[in-house]
PDB file of C-alpha atoms in Angstrom:
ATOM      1  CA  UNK A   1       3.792   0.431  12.752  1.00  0.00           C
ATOM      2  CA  UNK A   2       3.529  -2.782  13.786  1.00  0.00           C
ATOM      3  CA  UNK A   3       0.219  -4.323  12.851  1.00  0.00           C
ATOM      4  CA  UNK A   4      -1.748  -7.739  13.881  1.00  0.00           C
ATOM      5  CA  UNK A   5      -4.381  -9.466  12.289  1.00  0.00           C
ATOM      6  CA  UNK A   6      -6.575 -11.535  14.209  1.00  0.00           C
ATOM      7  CA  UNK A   7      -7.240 -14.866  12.188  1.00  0.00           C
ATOM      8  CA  UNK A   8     -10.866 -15.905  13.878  1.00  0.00           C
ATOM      9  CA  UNK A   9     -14.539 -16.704  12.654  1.00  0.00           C
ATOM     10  CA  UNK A  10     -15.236 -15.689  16.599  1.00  0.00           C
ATOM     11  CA  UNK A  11     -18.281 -17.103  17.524  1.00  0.00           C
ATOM     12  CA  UNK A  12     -21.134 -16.499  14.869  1.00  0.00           C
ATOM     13  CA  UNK A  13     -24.168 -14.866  16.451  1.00  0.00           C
ATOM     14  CA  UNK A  14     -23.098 -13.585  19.457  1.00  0.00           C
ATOM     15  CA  UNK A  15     -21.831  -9.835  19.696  1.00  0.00           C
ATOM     16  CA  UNK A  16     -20.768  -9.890  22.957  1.00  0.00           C
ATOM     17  CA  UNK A  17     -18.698 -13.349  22.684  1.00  0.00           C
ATOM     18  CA  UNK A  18     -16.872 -11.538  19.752  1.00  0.00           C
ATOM     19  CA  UNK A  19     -16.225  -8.453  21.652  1.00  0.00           C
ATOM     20  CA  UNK A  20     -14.216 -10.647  24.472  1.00  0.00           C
ATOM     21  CA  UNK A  21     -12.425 -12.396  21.628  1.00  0.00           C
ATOM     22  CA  UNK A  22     -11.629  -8.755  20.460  1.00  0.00           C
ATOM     23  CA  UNK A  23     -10.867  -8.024  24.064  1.00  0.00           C
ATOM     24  CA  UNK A  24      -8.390 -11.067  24.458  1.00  0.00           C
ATOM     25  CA  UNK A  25      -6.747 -10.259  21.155  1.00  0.00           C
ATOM     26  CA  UNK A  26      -6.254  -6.558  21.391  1.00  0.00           C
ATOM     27  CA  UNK A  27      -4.750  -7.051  25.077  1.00  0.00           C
ATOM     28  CA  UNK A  28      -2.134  -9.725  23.427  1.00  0.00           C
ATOM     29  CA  UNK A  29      -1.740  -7.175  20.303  1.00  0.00           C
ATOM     30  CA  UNK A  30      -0.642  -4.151  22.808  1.00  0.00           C
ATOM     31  CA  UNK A  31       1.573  -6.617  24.706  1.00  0.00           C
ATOM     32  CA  UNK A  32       3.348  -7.469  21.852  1.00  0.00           C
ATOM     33  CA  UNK A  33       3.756  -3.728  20.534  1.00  0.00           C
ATOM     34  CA  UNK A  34       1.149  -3.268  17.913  1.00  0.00           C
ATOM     35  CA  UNK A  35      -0.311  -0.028  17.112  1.00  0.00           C
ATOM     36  CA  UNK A  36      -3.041  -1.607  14.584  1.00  0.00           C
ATOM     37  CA  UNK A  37      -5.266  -4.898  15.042  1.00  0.00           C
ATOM     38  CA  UNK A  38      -7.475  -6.073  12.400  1.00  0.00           C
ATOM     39  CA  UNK A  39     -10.145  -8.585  12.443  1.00  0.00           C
ATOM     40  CA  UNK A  40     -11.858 -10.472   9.667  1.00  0.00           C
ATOM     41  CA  UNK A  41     -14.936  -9.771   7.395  1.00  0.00           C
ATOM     42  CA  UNK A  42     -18.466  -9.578   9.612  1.00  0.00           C
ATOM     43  CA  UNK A  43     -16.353 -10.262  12.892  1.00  0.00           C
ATOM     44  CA  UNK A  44     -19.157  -9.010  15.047  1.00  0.00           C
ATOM     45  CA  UNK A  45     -21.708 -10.669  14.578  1.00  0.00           C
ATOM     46  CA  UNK A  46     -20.436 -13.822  12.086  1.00  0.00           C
ATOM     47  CA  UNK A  47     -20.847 -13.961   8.948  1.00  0.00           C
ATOM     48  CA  UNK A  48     -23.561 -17.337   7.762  1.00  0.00           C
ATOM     49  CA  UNK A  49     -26.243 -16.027  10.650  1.00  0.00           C
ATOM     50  CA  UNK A  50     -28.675 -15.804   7.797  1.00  0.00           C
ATOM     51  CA  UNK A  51     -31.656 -13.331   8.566  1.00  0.00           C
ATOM     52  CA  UNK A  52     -29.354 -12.651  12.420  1.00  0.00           C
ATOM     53  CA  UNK A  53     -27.609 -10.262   9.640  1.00  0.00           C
ATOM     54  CA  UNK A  54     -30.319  -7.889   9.560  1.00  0.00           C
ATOM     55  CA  UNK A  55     -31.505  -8.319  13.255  1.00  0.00           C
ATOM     56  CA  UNK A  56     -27.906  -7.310  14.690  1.00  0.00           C
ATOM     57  CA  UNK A  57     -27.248  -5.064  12.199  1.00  0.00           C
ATOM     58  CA  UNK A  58     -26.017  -1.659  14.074  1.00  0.00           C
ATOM     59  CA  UNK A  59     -25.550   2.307  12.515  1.00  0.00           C
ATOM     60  CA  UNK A  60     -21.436   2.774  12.333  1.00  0.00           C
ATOM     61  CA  UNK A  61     -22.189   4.877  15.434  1.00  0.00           C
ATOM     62  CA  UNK A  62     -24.109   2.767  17.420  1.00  0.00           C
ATOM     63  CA  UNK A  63     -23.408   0.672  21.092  1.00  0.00           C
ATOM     64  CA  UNK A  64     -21.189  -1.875  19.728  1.00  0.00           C
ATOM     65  CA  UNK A  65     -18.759   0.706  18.053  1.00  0.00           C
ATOM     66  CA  UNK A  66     -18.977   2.624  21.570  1.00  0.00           C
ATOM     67  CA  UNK A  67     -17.700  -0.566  23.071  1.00  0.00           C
ATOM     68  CA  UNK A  68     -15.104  -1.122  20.380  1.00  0.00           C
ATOM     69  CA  UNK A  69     -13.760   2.609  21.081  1.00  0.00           C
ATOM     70  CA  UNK A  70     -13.499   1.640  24.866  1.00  0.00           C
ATOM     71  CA  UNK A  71     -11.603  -1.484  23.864  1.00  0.00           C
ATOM     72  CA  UNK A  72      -9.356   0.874  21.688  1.00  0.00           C
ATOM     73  CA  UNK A  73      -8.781   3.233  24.412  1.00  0.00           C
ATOM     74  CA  UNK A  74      -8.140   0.987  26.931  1.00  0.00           C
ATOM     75  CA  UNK A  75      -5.901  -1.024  25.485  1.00  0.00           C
ATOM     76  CA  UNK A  76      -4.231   2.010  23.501  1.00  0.00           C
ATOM     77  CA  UNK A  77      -4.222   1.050  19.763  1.00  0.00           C
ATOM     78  CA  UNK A  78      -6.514   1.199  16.917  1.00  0.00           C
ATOM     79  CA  UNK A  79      -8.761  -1.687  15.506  1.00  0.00           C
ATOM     80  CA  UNK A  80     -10.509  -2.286  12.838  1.00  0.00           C
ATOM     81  CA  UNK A  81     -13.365  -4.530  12.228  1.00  0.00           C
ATOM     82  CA  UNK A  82     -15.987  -6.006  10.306  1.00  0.00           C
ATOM     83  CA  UNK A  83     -19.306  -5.702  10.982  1.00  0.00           C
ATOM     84  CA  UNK A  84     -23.365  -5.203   9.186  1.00  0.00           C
ATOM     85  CA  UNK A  85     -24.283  -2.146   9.105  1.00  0.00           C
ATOM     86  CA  UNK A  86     -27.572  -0.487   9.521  1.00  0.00           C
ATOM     87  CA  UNK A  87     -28.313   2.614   7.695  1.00  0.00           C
ATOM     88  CA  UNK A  88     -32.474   3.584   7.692  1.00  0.00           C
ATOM     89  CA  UNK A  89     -33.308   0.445   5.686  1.00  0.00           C
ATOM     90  CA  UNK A  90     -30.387  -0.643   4.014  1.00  0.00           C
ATOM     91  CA  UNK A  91     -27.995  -3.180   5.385  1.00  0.00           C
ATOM     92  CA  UNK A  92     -23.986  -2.661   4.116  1.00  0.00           C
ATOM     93  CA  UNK A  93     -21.254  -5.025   4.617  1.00  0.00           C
ATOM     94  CA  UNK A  94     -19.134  -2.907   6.561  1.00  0.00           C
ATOM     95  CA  UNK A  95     -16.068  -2.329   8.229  1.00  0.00           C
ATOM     96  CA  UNK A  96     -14.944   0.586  10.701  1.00  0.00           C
ATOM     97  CA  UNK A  97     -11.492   1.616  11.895  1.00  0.00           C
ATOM     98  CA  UNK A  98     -11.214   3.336  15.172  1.00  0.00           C
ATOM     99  CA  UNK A  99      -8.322   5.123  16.662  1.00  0.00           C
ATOM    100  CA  UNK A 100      -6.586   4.335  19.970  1.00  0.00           C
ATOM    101  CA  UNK A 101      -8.010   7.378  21.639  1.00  0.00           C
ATOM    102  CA  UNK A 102     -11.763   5.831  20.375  1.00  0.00           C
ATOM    103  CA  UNK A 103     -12.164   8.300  17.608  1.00  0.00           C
ATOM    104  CA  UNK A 104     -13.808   6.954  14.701  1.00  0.00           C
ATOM    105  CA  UNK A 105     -11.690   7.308  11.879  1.00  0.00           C
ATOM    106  CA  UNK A 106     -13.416   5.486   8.864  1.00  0.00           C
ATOM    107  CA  UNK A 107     -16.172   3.199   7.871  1.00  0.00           C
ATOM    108  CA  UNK A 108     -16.273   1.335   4.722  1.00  0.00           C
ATOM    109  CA  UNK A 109     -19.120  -0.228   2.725  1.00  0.00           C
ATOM    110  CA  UNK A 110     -18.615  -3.151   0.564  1.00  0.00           C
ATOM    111  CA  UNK A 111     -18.804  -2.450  -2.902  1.00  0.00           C
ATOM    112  CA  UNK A 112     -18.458  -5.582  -4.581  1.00  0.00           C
ATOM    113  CA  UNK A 113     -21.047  -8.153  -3.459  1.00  0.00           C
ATOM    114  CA  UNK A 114     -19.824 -12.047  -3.652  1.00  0.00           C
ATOM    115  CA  UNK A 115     -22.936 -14.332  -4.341  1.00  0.00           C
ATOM    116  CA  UNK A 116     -25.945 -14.859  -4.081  1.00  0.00           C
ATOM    117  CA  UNK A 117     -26.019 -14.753  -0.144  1.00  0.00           C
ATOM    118  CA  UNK A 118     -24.685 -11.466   0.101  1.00  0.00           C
ATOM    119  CA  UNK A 119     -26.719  -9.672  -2.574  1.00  0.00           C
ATOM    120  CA  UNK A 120     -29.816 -11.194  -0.765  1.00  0.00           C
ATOM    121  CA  UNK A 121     -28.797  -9.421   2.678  1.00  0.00           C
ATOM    122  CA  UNK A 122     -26.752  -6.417   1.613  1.00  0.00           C
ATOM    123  CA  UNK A 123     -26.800  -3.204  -0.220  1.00  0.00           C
ATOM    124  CA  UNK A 124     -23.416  -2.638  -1.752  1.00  0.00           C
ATOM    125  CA  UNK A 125     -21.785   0.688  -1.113  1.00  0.00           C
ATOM    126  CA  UNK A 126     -21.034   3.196  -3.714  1.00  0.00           C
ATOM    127  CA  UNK A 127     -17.763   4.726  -2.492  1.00  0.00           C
ATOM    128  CA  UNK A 128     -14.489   2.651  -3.762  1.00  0.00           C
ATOM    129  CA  UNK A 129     -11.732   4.321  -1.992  1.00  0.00           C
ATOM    130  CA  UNK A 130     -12.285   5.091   2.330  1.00  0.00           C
ATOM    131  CA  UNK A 131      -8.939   6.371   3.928  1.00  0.00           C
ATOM    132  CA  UNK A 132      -8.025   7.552   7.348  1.00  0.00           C
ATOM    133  CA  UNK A 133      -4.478   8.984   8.844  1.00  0.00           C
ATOM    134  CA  UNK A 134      -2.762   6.513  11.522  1.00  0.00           C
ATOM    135  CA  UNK A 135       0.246   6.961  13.498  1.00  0.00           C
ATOM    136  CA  UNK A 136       1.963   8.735   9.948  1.00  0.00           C
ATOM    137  CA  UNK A 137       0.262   6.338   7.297  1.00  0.00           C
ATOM    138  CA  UNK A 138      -2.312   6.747   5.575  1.00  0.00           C
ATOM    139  CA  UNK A 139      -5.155   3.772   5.994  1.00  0.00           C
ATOM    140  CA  UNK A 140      -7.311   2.358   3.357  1.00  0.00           C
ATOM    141  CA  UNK A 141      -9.929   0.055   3.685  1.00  0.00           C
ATOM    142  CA  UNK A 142     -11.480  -2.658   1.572  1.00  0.00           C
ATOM    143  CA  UNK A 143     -13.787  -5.686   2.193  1.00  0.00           C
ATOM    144  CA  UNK A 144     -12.639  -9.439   0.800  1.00  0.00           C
ATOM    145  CA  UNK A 145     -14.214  -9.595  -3.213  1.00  0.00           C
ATOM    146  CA  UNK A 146     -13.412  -6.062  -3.588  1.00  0.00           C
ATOM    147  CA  UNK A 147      -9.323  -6.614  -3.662  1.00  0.00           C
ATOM    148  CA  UNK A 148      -9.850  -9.150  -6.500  1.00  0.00           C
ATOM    149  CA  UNK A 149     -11.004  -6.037  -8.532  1.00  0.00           C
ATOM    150  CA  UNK A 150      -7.562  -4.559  -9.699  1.00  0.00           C
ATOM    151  CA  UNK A 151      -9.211  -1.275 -10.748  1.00  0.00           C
ATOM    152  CA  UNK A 152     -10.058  -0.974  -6.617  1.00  0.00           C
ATOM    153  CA  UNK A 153      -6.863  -1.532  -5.475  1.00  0.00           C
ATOM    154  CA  UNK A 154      -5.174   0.873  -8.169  1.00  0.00           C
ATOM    155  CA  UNK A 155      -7.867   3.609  -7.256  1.00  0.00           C
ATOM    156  CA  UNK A 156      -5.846   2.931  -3.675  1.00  0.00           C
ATOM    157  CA  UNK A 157      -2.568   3.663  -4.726  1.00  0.00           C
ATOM    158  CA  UNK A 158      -3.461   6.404  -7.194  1.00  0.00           C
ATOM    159  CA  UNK A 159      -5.306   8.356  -3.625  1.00  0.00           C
ATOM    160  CA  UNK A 160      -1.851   7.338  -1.598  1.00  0.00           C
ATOM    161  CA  UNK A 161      -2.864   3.928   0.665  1.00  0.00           C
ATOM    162  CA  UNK A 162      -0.096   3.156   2.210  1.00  0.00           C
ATOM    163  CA  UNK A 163      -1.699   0.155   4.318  1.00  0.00           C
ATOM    164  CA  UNK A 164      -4.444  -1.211   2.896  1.00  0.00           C
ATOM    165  CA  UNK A 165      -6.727  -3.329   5.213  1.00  0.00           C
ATOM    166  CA  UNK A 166      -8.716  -6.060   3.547  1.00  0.00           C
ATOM    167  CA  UNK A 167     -11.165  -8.057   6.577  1.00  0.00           C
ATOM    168  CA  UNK A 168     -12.178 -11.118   4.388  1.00  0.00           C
ATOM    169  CA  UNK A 169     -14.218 -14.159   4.681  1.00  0.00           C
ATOM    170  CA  UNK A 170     -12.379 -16.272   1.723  1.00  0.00           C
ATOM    171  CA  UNK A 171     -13.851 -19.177   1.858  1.00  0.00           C
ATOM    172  CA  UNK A 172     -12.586 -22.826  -0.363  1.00  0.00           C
ATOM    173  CA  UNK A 173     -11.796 -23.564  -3.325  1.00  0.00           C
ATOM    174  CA  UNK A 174     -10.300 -19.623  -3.868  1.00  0.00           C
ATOM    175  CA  UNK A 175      -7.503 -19.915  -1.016  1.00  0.00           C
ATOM    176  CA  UNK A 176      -5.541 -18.907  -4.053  1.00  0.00           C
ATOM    177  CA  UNK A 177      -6.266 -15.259  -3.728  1.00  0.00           C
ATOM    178  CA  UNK A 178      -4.552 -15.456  -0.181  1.00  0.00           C
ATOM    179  CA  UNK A 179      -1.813 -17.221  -1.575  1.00  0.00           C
ATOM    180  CA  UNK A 180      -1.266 -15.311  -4.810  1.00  0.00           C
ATOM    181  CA  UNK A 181      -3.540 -12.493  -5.499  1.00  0.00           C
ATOM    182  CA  UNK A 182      -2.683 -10.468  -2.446  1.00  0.00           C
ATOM    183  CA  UNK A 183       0.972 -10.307  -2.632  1.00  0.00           C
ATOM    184  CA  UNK A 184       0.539  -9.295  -6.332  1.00  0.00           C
ATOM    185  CA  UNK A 185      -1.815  -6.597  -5.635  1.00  0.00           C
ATOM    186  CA  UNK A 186       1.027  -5.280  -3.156  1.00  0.00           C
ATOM    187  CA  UNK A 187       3.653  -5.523  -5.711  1.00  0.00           C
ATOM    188  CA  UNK A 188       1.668  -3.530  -8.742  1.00  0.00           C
ATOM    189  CA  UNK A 189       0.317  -1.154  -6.609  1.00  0.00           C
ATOM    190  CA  UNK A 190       3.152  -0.713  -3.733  1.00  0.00           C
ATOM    191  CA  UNK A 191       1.587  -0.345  -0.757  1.00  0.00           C
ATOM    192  CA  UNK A 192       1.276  -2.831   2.013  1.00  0.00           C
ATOM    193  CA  UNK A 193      -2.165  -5.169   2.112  1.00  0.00           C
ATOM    194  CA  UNK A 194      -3.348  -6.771   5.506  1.00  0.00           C
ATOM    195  CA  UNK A 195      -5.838  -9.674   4.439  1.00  0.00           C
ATOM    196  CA  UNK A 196      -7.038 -10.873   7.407  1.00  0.00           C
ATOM    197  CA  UNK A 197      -9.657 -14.041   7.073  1.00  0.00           C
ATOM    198  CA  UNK A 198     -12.363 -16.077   8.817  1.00  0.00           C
ATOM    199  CA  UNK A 199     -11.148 -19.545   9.396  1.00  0.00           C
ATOM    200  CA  UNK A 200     -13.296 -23.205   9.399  1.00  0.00           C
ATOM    201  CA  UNK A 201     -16.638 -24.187   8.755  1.00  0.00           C
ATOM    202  CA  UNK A 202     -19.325 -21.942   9.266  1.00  0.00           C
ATOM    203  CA  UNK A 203     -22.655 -23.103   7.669  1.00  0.00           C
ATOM    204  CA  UNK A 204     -22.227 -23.771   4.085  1.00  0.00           C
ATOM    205  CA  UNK A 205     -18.994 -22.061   3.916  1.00  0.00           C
ATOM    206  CA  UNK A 206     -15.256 -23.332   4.322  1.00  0.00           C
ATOM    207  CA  UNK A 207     -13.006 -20.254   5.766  1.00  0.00           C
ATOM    208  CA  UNK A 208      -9.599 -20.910   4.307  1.00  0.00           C
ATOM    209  CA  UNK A 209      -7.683 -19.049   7.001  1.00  0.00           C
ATOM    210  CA  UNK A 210      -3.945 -18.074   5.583  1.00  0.00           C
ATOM    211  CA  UNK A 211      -4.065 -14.331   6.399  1.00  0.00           C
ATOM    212  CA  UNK A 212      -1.275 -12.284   5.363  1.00  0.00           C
ATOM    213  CA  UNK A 213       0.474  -8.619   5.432  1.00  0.00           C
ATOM    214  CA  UNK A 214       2.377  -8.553   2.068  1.00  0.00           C
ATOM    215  CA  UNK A 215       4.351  -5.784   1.428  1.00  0.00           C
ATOM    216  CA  UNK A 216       5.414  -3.714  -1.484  1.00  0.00           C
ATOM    217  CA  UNK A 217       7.899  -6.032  -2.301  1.00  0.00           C
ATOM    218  CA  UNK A 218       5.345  -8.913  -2.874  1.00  0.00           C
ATOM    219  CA  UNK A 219       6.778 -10.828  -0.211  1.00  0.00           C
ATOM    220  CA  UNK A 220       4.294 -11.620   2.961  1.00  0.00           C
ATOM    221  CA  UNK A 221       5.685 -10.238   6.106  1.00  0.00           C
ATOM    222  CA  UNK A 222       3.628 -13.282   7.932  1.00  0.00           C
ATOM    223  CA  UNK A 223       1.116 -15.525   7.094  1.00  0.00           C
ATOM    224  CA  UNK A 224      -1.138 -17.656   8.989  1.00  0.00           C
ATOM    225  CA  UNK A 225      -2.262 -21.092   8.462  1.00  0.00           C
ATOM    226  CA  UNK A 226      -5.650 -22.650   8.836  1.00  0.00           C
ATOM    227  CA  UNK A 227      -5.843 -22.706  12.549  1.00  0.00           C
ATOM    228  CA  UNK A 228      -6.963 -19.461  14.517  1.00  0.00           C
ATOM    229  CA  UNK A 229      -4.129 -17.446  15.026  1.00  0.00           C
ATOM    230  CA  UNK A 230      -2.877 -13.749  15.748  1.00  0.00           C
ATOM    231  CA  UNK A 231      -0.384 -12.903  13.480  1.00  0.00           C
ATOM    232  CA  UNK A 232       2.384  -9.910  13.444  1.00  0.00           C
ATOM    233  CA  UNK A 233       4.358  -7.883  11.326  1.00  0.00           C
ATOM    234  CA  UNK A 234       5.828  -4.477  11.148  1.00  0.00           C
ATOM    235  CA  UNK A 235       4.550  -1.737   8.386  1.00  0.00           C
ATOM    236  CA  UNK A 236       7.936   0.219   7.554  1.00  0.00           C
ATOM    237  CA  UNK A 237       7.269   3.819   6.011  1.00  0.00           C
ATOM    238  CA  UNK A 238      11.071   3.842   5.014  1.00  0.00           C
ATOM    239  CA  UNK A 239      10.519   0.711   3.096  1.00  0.00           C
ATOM    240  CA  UNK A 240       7.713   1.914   1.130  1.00  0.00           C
ATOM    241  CA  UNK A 241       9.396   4.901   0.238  1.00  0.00           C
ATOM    242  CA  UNK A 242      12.209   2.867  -1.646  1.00  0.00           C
ATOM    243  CA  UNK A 243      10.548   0.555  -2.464  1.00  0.00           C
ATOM    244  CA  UNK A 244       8.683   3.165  -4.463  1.00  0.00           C
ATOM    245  CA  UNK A 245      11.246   4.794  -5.855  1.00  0.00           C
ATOM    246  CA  UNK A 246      12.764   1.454  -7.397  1.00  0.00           C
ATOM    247  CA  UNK A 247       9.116  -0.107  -8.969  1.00  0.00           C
ATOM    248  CA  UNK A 248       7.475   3.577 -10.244  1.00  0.00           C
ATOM    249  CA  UNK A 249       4.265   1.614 -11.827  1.00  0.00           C
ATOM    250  CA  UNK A 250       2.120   4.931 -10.792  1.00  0.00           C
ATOM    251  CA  UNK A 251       4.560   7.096 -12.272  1.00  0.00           C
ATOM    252  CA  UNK A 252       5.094   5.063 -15.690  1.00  0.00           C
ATOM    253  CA  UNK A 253       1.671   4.691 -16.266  1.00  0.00           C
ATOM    254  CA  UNK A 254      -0.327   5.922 -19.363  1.00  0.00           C
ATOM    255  CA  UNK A 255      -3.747   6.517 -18.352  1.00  0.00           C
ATOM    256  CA  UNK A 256      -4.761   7.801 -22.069  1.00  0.00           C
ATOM    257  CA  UNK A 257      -4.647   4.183 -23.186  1.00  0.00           C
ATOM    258  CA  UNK A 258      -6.769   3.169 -20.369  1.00  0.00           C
ATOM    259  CA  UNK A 259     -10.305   4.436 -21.731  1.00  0.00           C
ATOM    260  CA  UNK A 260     -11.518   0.957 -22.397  1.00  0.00           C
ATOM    261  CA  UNK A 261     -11.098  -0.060 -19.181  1.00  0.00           C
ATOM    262  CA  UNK A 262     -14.397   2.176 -17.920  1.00  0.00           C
ATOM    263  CA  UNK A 263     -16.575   1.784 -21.157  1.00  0.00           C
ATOM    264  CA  UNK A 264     -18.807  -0.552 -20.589  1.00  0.00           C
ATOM    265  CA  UNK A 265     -19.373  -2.977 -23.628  1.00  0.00           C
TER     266      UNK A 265
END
């Protein structure tokens, strides 16, 4: 499946400025062949808006994902998306991947908040692993912090991601998890990761850019530099499957020596 990430900080605190971006970008992703485009980490709305968070905060079901499934349909492939998410009085860090025929196929809540500004505007979610079939993969997703968690990313490959999407808003000096983290965390767990950033300033934060699709060979199919971009690369099923076979980490493992890993000290 060819996928493309869409390397953009949009423009923060406007919603309907981001969905043209989205519009622009999907209409150049079909063109090119994709069946997947990804955006970054609070795409919708921005991500330093401050108290905006909470004001333009929409339920996973709301207008904007209505518009997002016409943008799907229309231009015939899924995206996926970063966004805050209302729910009664919580606000989650969320992201949402919907189908090319508009369906909604699965929305993810942040689990592992990064800072002080997030834990003062979000809840963090409470389930680790969010998956959704897509044109014969199977589609997890994951939100920036939470891939620098290795025990997130194995709970992935032990529930079968294939393609793990990861919106982020890295931000400087930790362009290093880009760089080196990612492609690791496709390598030990075999699957294929789609880290797809923010890029420049943005209030107090730096956006690194560098967005990549590493495969399960640890090698990045593409990667982006610091400039907005929309990048492309192909997901190969028949790769993964031998690439599997040859690096069996999930079958070699010995979870009975694992206990200390969950006790908590």
């Amino acid at each position: 499946m060819r996928t493309a990430l869409l390397q953009s900080s949009g423009r923060p605190g406007s919603i309907a400025a981001n969905l043209k971006v989205l519009d622009e970008a999907a209409g150049r992703a079909a063109a090119a062949g994709a069946g997947l485009l990804a955006a970054p980490e609070m795409f919708l709305t921005g991500y330093a808006i401050g108290d905006d968070i909470g004001r333009l905060a929409e339920p996973a079901d709301g207008d904007t994902a209505d518009a997002i499934a016409e943008l799907a349909t229309r231009h015939g492939l899924a995206l996926a998306y970063g966004y805050p998410e209302r729910a009664g009085e919580a606000v989650f860090n969320s992201a949402q991947l919907i189908a090319a025929d508009g369906t909604r196929l699965a929305n993810y809540r942040k689990t592992h908040l990064f800072g002080c500004f997030e834990r003062d505007h979000f809840t963090p979610g409470d389930q680790p692993v969010v998956q959704a079939e897509l044109n014969g993969l199977r589609v997890g997703l994951m939100i920036c912090y939470d891939v620098e968690f290795p025990e997130n990313v194995r709970a992935h490959a032990l529930a079968g991601t294939d393609l793990l999407l990861v919106p982020t808003a890295q931000m400087h000096p930790f362009q290093f998890v880009a760089e080196s983290v990612v492609p690791v965390r496709a390598f030990e767990n075999q699957m294929y990761v789609a880290y797809v950033n923010r890029v420049g300033q943005e209030g107090e934060f730096e956006f690194v850019g560098l967005s990549t699709l590493a495969g399960p060979d640890g090698v990045a199919r593409t990667r982006a530099g610091r400039a907005e971009e929309l990048l492309l690369a192909d997901v190969d099923p028949a790769f993964l499957a031998t690439s599997r076979e040859a690096n069996p980490y999930l079958k070699d493992r010995r979870p009975g020596l694992y206990g200390a890993l969950v006790r908590i000290p």
